[in-house]
mmCIF file of C-alpha atoms in Angstrom:
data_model
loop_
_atom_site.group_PDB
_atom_site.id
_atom_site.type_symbol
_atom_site.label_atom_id
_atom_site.label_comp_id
_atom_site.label_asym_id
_atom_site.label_seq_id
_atom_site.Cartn_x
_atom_site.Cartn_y
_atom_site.Cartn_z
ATOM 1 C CA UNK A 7 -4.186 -16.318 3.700
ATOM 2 C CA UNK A 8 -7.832 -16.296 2.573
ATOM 3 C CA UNK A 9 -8.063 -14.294 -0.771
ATOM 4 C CA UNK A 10 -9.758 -11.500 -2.012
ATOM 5 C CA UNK A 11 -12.032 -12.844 -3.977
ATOM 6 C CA UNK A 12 -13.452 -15.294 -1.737
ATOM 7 C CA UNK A 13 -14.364 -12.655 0.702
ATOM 8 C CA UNK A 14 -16.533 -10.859 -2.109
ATOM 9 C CA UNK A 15 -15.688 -7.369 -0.984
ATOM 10 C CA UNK A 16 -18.036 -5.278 -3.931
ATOM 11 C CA UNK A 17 -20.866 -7.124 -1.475
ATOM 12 C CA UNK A 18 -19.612 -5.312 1.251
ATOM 13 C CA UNK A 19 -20.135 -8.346 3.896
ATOM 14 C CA UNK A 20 -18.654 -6.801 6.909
ATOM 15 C CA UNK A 21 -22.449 -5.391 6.831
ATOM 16 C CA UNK A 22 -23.434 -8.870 8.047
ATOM 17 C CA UNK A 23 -20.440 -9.610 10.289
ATOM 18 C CA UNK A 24 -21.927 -9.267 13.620
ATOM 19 C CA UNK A 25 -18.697 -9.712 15.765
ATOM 20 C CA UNK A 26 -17.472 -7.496 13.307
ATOM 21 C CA UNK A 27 -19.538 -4.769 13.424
ATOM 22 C CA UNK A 28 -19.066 -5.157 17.584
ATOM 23 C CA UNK A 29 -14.933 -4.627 17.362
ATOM 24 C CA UNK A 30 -15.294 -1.445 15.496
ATOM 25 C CA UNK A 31 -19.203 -0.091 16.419
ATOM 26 C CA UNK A 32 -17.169 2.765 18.521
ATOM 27 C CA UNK A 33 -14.705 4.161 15.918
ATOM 28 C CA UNK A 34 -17.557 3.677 12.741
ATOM 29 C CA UNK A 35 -20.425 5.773 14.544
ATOM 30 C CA UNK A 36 -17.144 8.554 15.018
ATOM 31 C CA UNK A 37 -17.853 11.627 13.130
ATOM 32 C CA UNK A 38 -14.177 12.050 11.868
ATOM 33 C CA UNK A 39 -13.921 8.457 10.943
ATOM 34 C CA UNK A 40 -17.448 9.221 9.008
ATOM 35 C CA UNK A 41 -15.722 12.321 7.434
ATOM 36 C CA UNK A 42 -13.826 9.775 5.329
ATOM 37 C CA UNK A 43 -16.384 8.699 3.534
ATOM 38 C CA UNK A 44 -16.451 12.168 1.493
ATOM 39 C CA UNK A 45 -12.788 11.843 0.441
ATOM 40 C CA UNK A 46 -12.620 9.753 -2.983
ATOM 41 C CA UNK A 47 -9.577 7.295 -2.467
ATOM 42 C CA UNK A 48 -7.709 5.270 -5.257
ATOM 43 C CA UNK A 49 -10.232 7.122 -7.544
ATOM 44 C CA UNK A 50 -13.622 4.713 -7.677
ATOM 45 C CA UNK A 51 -13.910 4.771 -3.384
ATOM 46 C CA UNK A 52 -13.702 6.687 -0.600
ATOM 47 C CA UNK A 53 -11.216 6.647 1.842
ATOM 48 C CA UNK A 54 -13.725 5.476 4.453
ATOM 49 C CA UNK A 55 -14.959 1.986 1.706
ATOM 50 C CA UNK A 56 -11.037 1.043 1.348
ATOM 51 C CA UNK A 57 -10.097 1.536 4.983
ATOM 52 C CA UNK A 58 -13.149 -0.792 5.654
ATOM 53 C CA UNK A 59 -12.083 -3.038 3.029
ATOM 54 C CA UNK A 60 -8.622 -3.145 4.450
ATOM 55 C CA UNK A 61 -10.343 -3.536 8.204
ATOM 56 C CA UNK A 62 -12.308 -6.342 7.015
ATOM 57 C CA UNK A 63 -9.663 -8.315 5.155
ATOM 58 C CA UNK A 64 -7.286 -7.917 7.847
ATOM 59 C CA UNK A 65 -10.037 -9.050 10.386
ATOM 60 C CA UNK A 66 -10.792 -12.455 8.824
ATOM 61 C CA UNK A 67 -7.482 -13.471 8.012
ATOM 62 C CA UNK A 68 -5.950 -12.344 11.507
ATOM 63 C CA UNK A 69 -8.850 -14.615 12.639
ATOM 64 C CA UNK A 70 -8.046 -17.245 10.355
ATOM 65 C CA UNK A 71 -4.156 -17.140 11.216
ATOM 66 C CA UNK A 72 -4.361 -16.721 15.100
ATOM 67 C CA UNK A 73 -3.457 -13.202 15.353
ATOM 68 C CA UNK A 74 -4.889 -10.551 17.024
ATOM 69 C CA UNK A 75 -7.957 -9.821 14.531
ATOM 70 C CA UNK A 76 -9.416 -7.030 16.887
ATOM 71 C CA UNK A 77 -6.416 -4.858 16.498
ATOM 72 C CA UNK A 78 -6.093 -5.461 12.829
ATOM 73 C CA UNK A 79 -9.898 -4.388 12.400
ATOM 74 C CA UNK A 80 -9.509 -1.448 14.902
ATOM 75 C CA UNK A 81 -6.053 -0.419 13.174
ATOM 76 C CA UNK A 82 -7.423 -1.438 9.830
ATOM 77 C CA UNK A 83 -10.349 1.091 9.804
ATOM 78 C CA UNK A 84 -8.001 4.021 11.033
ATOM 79 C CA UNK A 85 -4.760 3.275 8.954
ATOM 80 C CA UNK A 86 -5.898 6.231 6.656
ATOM 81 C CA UNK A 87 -7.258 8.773 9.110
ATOM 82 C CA UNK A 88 -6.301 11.736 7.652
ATOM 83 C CA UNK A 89 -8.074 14.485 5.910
ATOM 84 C CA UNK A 90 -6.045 15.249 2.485
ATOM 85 C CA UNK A 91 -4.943 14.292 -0.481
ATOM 86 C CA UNK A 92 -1.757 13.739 -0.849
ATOM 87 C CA UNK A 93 -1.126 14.810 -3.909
ATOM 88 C CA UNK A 94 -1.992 17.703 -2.989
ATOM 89 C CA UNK A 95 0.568 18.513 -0.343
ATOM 90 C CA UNK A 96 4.222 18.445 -0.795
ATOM 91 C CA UNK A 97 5.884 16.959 2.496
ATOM 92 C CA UNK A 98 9.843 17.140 3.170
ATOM 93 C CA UNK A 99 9.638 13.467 3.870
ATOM 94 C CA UNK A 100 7.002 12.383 1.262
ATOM 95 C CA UNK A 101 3.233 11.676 2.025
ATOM 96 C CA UNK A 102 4.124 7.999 2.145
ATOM 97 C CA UNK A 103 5.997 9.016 5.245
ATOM 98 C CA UNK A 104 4.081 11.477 7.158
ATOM 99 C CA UNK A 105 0.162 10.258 6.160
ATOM 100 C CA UNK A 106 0.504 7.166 8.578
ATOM 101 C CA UNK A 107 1.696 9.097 11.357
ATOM 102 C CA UNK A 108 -1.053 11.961 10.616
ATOM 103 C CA UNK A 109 -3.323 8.753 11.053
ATOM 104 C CA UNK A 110 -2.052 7.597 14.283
ATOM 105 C CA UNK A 111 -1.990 10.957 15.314
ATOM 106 C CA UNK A 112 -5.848 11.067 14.789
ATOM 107 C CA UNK A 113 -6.278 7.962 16.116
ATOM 108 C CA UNK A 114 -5.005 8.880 19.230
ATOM 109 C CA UNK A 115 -6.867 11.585 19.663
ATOM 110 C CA UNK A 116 -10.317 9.089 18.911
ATOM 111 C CA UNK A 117 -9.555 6.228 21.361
ATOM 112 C CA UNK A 118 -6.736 4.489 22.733
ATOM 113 C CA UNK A 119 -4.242 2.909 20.920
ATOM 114 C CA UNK A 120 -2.331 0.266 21.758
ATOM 115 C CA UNK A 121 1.150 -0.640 20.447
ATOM 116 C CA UNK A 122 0.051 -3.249 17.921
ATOM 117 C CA UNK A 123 -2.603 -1.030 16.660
ATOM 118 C CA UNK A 124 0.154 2.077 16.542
ATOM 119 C CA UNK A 125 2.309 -0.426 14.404
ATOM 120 C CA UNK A 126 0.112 -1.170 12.040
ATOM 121 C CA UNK A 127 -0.682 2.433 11.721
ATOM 122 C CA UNK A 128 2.689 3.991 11.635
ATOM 123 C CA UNK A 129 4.017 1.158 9.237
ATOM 124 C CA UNK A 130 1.039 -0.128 6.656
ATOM 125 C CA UNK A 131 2.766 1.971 3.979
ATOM 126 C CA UNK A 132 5.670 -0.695 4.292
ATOM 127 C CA UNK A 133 6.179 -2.370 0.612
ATOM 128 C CA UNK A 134 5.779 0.733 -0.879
ATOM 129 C CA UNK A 135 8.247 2.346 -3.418
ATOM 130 C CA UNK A 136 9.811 4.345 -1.180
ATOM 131 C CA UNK A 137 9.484 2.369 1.559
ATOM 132 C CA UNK A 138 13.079 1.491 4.069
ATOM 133 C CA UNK A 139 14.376 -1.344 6.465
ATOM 134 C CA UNK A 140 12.954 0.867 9.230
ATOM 135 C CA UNK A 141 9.284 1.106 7.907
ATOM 136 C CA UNK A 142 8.919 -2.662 8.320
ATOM 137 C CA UNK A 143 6.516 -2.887 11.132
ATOM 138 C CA UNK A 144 7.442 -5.366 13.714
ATOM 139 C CA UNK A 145 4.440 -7.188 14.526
ATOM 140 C CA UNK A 146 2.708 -9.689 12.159
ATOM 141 C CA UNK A 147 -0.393 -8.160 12.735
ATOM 142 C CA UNK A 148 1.053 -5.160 10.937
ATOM 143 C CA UNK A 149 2.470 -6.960 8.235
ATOM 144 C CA UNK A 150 -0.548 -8.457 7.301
ATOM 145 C CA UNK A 151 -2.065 -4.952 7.519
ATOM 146 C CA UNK A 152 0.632 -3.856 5.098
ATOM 147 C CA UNK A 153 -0.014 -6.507 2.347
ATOM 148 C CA UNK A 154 -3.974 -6.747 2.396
ATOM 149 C CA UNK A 155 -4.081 -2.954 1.953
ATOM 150 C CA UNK A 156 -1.672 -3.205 -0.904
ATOM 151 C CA UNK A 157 -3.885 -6.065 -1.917
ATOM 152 C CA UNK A 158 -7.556 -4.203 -1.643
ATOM 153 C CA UNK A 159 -5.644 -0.819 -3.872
ATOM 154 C CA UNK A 160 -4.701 -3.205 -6.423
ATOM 155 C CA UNK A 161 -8.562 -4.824 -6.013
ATOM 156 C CA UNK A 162 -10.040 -0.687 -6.592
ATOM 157 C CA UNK A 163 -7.888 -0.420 -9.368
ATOM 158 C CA UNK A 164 -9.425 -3.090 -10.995
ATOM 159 C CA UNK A 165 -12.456 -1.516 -10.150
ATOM 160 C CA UNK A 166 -11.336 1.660 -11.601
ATOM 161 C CA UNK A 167 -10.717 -0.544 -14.833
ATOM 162 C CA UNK A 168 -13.814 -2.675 -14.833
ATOM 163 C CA UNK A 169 -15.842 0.634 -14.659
ATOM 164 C CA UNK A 170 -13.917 1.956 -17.871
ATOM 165 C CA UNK A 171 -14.159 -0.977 -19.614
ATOM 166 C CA UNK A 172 -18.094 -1.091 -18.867
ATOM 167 C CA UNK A 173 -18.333 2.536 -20.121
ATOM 168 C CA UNK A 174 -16.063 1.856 -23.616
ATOM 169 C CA UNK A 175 -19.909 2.429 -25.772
ATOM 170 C CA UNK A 176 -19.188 6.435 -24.225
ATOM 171 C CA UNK A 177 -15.726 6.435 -25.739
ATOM 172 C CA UNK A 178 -17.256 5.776 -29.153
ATOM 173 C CA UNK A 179 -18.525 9.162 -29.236
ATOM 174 C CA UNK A 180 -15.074 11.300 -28.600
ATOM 175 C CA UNK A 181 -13.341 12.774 -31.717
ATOM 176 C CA UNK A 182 -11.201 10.518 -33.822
ATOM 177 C CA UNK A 183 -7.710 12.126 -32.920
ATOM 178 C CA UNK A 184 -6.442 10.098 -36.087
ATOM 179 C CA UNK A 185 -7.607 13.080 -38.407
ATOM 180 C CA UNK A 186 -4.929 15.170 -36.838
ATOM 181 C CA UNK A 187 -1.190 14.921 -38.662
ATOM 182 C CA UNK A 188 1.076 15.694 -35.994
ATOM 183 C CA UNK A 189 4.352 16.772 -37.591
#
């Protein structure tokens, strides 16, 4: 598997993948897949930058491995159409559950899907915490799906932290908390 960090993903160079661009040219000029771009996702992206991350990724190294890269890049960009947040909604069966079939849902209604493209869909939340036996998707395609966008979180978070960690000279100028005796 080619890593992260060799793909340089903060350069965003799926912007200068022609063949790329080509797979997914239908589903990015989409006005609901463009709606994702104004939900924040993972806290320093939006949900449109880490489904393209995950798109990407999962293009190159389908490529790389001899898989079928068009359906991870198609299936990568809409593993996360949906239009909430889910903390903010309280499913029976979790959000972990019901987001990835909201997505294929959407999907569906967008273009058509084919059955690798609804397993990677319906099971990228595999290797999750809550995750079962029966999430596992049963294509490869879908497993790699499932890892690289566990992979490109854990790449945001660092994000998230890096973007702290440049802003520590701010925190400098919050109260000292130390002057308060808690009892």
């Amino acid at each position: 598997m080619i890593k992260l960090s060799l793909l340089k993903l903060e350069t965003e160079p799926w912007l200068s993948d022609l063949d790329y661009n080509m797979i997914i040219s239908d589903l990015i000029a989409n006005e609901a897949v463009l709606k994702l771009d104004t939900i924040i996702h993972h806290h320093v992206s939006t949900r449109l930058q880490h489904s393209l991350r995950v798109s990407y990724v999962a293009y190159v190294n389908a490529k790389f491995m001899g898989l079928d890269y068009k359906a991870c890049a198609r299936a990568g960009l809409l593993h996360d159409l949906f239009y909430f947040r889910p903390k903010d909604v309280n499913f029976e069966r979790g959000s972990k559950y019901i987001h990835p079939r909201i997505a294929l849902y959407n999907a569906r209604k967008l273009t058509d899907i084919n059955d690798t493209e609804a397993d990677i869909i319906v099971h990228h939340m595999w290797l999750t915490g809550t995750s079962t036996a029966f999430d596992r998707p049963h294509t490869k395609e879908g497993r790699l799906v499932s890892m690289i966008d566990k992979q490109v979180a854990q790449f945001e978070f660092k994000m998230l932290i890096k973007s702290k960690w440049n802003c520590r000279d701010k925190w400098k100028d919050l109260p000292n908390f130390e002057l308060f005796q808690f009892h």
